[in-house]
XYZ file of C-alpha atoms in Angstrom:
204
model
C 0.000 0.000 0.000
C 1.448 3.025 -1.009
C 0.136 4.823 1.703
C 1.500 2.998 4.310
C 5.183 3.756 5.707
C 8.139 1.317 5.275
C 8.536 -1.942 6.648
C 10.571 -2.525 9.412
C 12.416 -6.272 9.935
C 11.448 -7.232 13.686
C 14.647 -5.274 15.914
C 14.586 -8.267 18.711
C 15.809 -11.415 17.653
C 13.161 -13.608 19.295
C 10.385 -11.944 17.048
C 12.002 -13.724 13.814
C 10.530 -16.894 15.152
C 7.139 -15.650 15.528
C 6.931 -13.817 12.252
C 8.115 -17.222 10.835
C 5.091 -18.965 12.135
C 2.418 -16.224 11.681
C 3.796 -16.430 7.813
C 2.811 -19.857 7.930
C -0.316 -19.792 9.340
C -1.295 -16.922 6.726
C -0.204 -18.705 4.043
C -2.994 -21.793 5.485
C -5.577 -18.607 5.840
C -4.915 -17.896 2.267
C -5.629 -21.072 1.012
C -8.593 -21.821 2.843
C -10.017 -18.779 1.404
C -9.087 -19.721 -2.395
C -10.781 -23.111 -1.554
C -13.866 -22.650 -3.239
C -14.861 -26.431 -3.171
C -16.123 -26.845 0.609
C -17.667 -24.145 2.772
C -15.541 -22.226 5.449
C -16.153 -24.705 8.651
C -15.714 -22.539 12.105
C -13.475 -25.252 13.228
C -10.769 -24.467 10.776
C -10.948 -20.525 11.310
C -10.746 -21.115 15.144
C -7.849 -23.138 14.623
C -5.797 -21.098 13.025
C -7.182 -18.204 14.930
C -5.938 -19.663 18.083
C -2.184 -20.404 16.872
C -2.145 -16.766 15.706
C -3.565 -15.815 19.080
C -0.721 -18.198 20.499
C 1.883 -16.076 19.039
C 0.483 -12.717 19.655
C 0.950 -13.971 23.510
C 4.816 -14.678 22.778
C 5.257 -10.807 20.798
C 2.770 -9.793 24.109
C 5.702 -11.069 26.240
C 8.612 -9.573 24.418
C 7.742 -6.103 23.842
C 6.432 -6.084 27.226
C 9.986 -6.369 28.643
C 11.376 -4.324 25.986
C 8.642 -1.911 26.991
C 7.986 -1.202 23.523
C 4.270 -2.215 23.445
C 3.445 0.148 20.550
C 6.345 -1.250 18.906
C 5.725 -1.566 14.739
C 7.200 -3.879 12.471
C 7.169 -6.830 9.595
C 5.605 -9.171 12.438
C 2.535 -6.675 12.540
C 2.162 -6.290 9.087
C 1.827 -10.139 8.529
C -0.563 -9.991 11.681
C -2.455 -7.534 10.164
C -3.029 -9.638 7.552
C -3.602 -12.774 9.534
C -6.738 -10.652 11.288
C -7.665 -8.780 7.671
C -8.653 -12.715 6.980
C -10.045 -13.734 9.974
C -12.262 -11.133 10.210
C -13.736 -11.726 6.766
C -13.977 -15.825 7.962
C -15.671 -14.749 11.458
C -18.225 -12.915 9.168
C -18.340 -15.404 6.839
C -19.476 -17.790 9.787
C -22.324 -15.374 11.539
C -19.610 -14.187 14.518
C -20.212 -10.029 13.138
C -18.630 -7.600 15.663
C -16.133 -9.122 17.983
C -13.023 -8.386 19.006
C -10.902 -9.641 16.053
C -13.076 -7.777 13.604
C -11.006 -4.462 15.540
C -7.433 -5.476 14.789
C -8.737 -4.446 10.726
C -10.094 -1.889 12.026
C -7.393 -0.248 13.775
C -5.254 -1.251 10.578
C -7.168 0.697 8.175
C -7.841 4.033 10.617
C -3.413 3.424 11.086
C -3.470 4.182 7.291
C -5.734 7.042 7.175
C -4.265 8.980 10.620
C -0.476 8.342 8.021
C -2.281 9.081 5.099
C -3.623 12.501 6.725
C -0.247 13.063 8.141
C 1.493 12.869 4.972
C -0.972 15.164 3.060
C -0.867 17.684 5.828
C -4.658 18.827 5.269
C -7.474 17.094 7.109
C -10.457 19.020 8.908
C -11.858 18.930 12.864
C -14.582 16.777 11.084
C -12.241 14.060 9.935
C -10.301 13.990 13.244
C -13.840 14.052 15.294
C -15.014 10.851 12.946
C -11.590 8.804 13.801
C -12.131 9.501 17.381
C -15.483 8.326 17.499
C -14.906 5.057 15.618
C -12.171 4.407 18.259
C -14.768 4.933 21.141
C -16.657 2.191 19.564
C -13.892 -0.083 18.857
C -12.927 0.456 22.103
C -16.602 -0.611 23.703
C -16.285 -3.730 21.284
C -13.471 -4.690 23.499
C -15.011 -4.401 26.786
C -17.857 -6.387 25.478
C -15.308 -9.439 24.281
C -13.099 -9.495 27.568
C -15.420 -12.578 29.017
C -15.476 -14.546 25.443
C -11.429 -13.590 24.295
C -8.281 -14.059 24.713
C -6.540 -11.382 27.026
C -3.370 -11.324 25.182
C -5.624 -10.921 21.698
C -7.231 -7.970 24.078
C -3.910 -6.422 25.157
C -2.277 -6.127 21.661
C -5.737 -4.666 20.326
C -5.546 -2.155 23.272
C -1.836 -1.518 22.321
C -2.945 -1.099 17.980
C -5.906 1.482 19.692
C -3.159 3.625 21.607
C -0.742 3.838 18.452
C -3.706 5.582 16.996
C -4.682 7.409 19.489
C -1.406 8.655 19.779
C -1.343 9.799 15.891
C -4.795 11.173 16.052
C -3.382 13.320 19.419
C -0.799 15.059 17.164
C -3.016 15.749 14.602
C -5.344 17.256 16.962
C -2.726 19.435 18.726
C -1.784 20.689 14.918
C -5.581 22.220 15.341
C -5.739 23.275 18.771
C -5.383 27.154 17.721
C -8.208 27.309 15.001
C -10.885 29.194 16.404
C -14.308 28.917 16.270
C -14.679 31.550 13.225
C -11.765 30.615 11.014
C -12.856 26.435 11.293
C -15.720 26.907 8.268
C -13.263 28.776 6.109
C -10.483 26.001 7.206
C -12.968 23.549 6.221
C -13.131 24.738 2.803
C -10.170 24.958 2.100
C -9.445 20.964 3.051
C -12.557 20.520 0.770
C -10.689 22.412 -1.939
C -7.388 21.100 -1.708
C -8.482 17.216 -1.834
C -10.501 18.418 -5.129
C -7.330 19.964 -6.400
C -5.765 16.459 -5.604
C -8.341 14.264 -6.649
C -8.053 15.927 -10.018
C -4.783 15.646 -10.318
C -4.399 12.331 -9.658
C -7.748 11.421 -12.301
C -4.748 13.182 -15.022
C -1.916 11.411 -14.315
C -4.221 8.050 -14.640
Protein backbone atom coordinates (compact mmCIF):
# COMPACT_ATOMS: atom_id res chain seq x y z
CA UNK A 1 0.00 0.00 0.00
CA UNK A 2 1.45 3.03 -1.01
CA UNK A 3 0.14 4.82 1.70
CA UNK A 4 1.50 3.00 4.31
CA UNK A 5 5.18 3.76 5.71
CA UNK A 6 8.14 1.32 5.27
CA UNK A 7 8.54 -1.94 6.65
CA UNK A 8 10.57 -2.52 9.41
CA UNK A 9 12.42 -6.27 9.94
CA UNK A 10 11.45 -7.23 13.69
CA UNK A 11 14.65 -5.27 15.91
CA UNK A 12 14.59 -8.27 18.71
CA UNK A 13 15.81 -11.42 17.65
CA UNK A 14 13.16 -13.61 19.30
CA UNK A 15 10.38 -11.94 17.05
CA UNK A 16 12.00 -13.72 13.81
CA UNK A 17 10.53 -16.89 15.15
CA UNK A 18 7.14 -15.65 15.53
CA UNK A 19 6.93 -13.82 12.25
CA UNK A 20 8.11 -17.22 10.83
CA UNK A 21 5.09 -18.96 12.14
CA UNK A 22 2.42 -16.22 11.68
CA UNK A 23 3.80 -16.43 7.81
CA UNK A 24 2.81 -19.86 7.93
CA UNK A 25 -0.32 -19.79 9.34
CA UNK A 26 -1.30 -16.92 6.73
CA UNK A 27 -0.20 -18.70 4.04
CA UNK A 28 -2.99 -21.79 5.49
CA UNK A 29 -5.58 -18.61 5.84
CA UNK A 30 -4.91 -17.90 2.27
CA UNK A 31 -5.63 -21.07 1.01
CA UNK A 32 -8.59 -21.82 2.84
CA UNK A 33 -10.02 -18.78 1.40
CA UNK A 34 -9.09 -19.72 -2.40
CA UNK A 35 -10.78 -23.11 -1.55
CA UNK A 36 -13.87 -22.65 -3.24
CA UNK A 37 -14.86 -26.43 -3.17
CA UNK A 38 -16.12 -26.85 0.61
CA UNK A 39 -17.67 -24.14 2.77
CA UNK A 40 -15.54 -22.23 5.45
CA UNK A 41 -16.15 -24.71 8.65
CA UNK A 42 -15.71 -22.54 12.10
CA UNK A 43 -13.47 -25.25 13.23
CA UNK A 44 -10.77 -24.47 10.78
CA UNK A 45 -10.95 -20.52 11.31
CA UNK A 46 -10.75 -21.12 15.14
CA UNK A 47 -7.85 -23.14 14.62
CA UNK A 48 -5.80 -21.10 13.03
CA UNK A 49 -7.18 -18.20 14.93
CA UNK A 50 -5.94 -19.66 18.08
CA UNK A 51 -2.18 -20.40 16.87
CA UNK A 52 -2.15 -16.77 15.71
CA UNK A 53 -3.57 -15.81 19.08
CA UNK A 54 -0.72 -18.20 20.50
CA UNK A 55 1.88 -16.08 19.04
CA UNK A 56 0.48 -12.72 19.65
CA UNK A 57 0.95 -13.97 23.51
CA UNK A 58 4.82 -14.68 22.78
CA UNK A 59 5.26 -10.81 20.80
CA UNK A 60 2.77 -9.79 24.11
CA UNK A 61 5.70 -11.07 26.24
CA UNK A 62 8.61 -9.57 24.42
CA UNK A 63 7.74 -6.10 23.84
CA UNK A 64 6.43 -6.08 27.23
CA UNK A 65 9.99 -6.37 28.64
CA UNK A 66 11.38 -4.32 25.99
CA UNK A 67 8.64 -1.91 26.99
CA UNK A 68 7.99 -1.20 23.52
CA UNK A 69 4.27 -2.22 23.44
CA UNK A 70 3.44 0.15 20.55
CA UNK A 71 6.34 -1.25 18.91
CA UNK A 72 5.73 -1.57 14.74
CA UNK A 73 7.20 -3.88 12.47
CA UNK A 74 7.17 -6.83 9.59
CA UNK A 75 5.60 -9.17 12.44
CA UNK A 76 2.53 -6.67 12.54
CA UNK A 77 2.16 -6.29 9.09
CA UNK A 78 1.83 -10.14 8.53
CA UNK A 79 -0.56 -9.99 11.68
CA UNK A 80 -2.46 -7.53 10.16
CA UNK A 81 -3.03 -9.64 7.55
CA UNK A 82 -3.60 -12.77 9.53
CA UNK A 83 -6.74 -10.65 11.29
CA UNK A 84 -7.66 -8.78 7.67
CA UNK A 85 -8.65 -12.71 6.98
CA UNK A 86 -10.04 -13.73 9.97
CA UNK A 87 -12.26 -11.13 10.21
CA UNK A 88 -13.74 -11.73 6.77
CA UNK A 89 -13.98 -15.82 7.96
CA UNK A 90 -15.67 -14.75 11.46
CA UNK A 91 -18.23 -12.91 9.17
CA UNK A 92 -18.34 -15.40 6.84
CA UNK A 93 -19.48 -17.79 9.79
CA UNK A 94 -22.32 -15.37 11.54
CA UNK A 95 -19.61 -14.19 14.52
CA UNK A 96 -20.21 -10.03 13.14
CA UNK A 97 -18.63 -7.60 15.66
CA UNK A 98 -16.13 -9.12 17.98
CA UNK A 99 -13.02 -8.39 19.01
CA UNK A 100 -10.90 -9.64 16.05
CA UNK A 101 -13.08 -7.78 13.60
CA UNK A 102 -11.01 -4.46 15.54
CA UNK A 103 -7.43 -5.48 14.79
CA UNK A 104 -8.74 -4.45 10.73
CA UNK A 105 -10.09 -1.89 12.03
CA UNK A 106 -7.39 -0.25 13.78
CA UNK A 107 -5.25 -1.25 10.58
CA UNK A 108 -7.17 0.70 8.17
CA UNK A 109 -7.84 4.03 10.62
CA UNK A 110 -3.41 3.42 11.09
CA UNK A 111 -3.47 4.18 7.29
CA UNK A 112 -5.73 7.04 7.18
CA UNK A 113 -4.27 8.98 10.62
CA UNK A 114 -0.48 8.34 8.02
CA UNK A 115 -2.28 9.08 5.10
CA UNK A 116 -3.62 12.50 6.73
CA UNK A 117 -0.25 13.06 8.14
CA UNK A 118 1.49 12.87 4.97
CA UNK A 119 -0.97 15.16 3.06
CA UNK A 120 -0.87 17.68 5.83
CA UNK A 121 -4.66 18.83 5.27
CA UNK A 122 -7.47 17.09 7.11
CA UNK A 123 -10.46 19.02 8.91
CA UNK A 124 -11.86 18.93 12.86
CA UNK A 125 -14.58 16.78 11.08
CA UNK A 126 -12.24 14.06 9.93
CA UNK A 127 -10.30 13.99 13.24
CA UNK A 128 -13.84 14.05 15.29
CA UNK A 129 -15.01 10.85 12.95
CA UNK A 130 -11.59 8.80 13.80
CA UNK A 131 -12.13 9.50 17.38
CA UNK A 132 -15.48 8.33 17.50
CA UNK A 133 -14.91 5.06 15.62
CA UNK A 134 -12.17 4.41 18.26
CA UNK A 135 -14.77 4.93 21.14
CA UNK A 136 -16.66 2.19 19.56
CA UNK A 137 -13.89 -0.08 18.86
CA UNK A 138 -12.93 0.46 22.10
CA UNK A 139 -16.60 -0.61 23.70
CA UNK A 140 -16.29 -3.73 21.28
CA UNK A 141 -13.47 -4.69 23.50
CA UNK A 142 -15.01 -4.40 26.79
CA UNK A 143 -17.86 -6.39 25.48
CA UNK A 144 -15.31 -9.44 24.28
CA UNK A 145 -13.10 -9.49 27.57
CA UNK A 146 -15.42 -12.58 29.02
CA UNK A 147 -15.48 -14.55 25.44
CA UNK A 148 -11.43 -13.59 24.30
CA UNK A 149 -8.28 -14.06 24.71
CA UNK A 150 -6.54 -11.38 27.03
CA UNK A 151 -3.37 -11.32 25.18
CA UNK A 152 -5.62 -10.92 21.70
CA UNK A 153 -7.23 -7.97 24.08
CA UNK A 154 -3.91 -6.42 25.16
CA UNK A 155 -2.28 -6.13 21.66
CA UNK A 156 -5.74 -4.67 20.33
CA UNK A 157 -5.55 -2.15 23.27
CA UNK A 158 -1.84 -1.52 22.32
CA UNK A 159 -2.94 -1.10 17.98
CA UNK A 160 -5.91 1.48 19.69
CA UNK A 161 -3.16 3.62 21.61
CA UNK A 162 -0.74 3.84 18.45
CA UNK A 163 -3.71 5.58 17.00
CA UNK A 164 -4.68 7.41 19.49
CA UNK A 165 -1.41 8.65 19.78
CA UNK A 166 -1.34 9.80 15.89
CA UNK A 167 -4.80 11.17 16.05
CA UNK A 168 -3.38 13.32 19.42
CA UNK A 169 -0.80 15.06 17.16
CA UNK A 170 -3.02 15.75 14.60
CA UNK A 171 -5.34 17.26 16.96
CA UNK A 172 -2.73 19.43 18.73
CA UNK A 173 -1.78 20.69 14.92
CA UNK A 174 -5.58 22.22 15.34
CA UNK A 175 -5.74 23.27 18.77
CA UNK A 176 -5.38 27.15 17.72
CA UNK A 177 -8.21 27.31 15.00
CA UNK A 178 -10.88 29.19 16.40
CA UNK A 179 -14.31 28.92 16.27
CA UNK A 180 -14.68 31.55 13.22
CA UNK A 181 -11.76 30.62 11.01
CA UNK A 182 -12.86 26.43 11.29
CA UNK A 183 -15.72 26.91 8.27
CA UNK A 184 -13.26 28.78 6.11
CA UNK A 185 -10.48 26.00 7.21
CA UNK A 186 -12.97 23.55 6.22
CA UNK A 187 -13.13 24.74 2.80
CA UNK A 188 -10.17 24.96 2.10
CA UNK A 189 -9.45 20.96 3.05
CA UNK A 190 -12.56 20.52 0.77
CA UNK A 191 -10.69 22.41 -1.94
CA UNK A 192 -7.39 21.10 -1.71
CA UNK A 193 -8.48 17.22 -1.83
CA UNK A 194 -10.50 18.42 -5.13
CA UNK A 195 -7.33 19.96 -6.40
CA UNK A 196 -5.76 16.46 -5.60
CA UNK A 197 -8.34 14.26 -6.65
CA UNK A 198 -8.05 15.93 -10.02
CA UNK A 199 -4.78 15.65 -10.32
CA UNK A 200 -4.40 12.33 -9.66
CA UNK A 201 -7.75 11.42 -12.30
CA UNK A 202 -4.75 13.18 -15.02
CA UNK A 203 -1.92 11.41 -14.32
CA UNK A 204 -4.22 8.05 -14.64
Amino acid sequence: MTDSPAVEAPLDPREQPILDRILVVRDSLSLLKQDRSTYIKSHDVLKLYEEVIEQVHLLNVIREEQDKPLEQNQVDYVLDDCFQLISLFFLTIGRNNEAPAVYSMTSTIKRLLDHLKEAAFYSPKDLESVSQKLASMQETLKRGKASHSPHLLKLLENRLDTCRHLLSELQSSLADLSPQLTPVYERLVSILRSISAANTRQKV
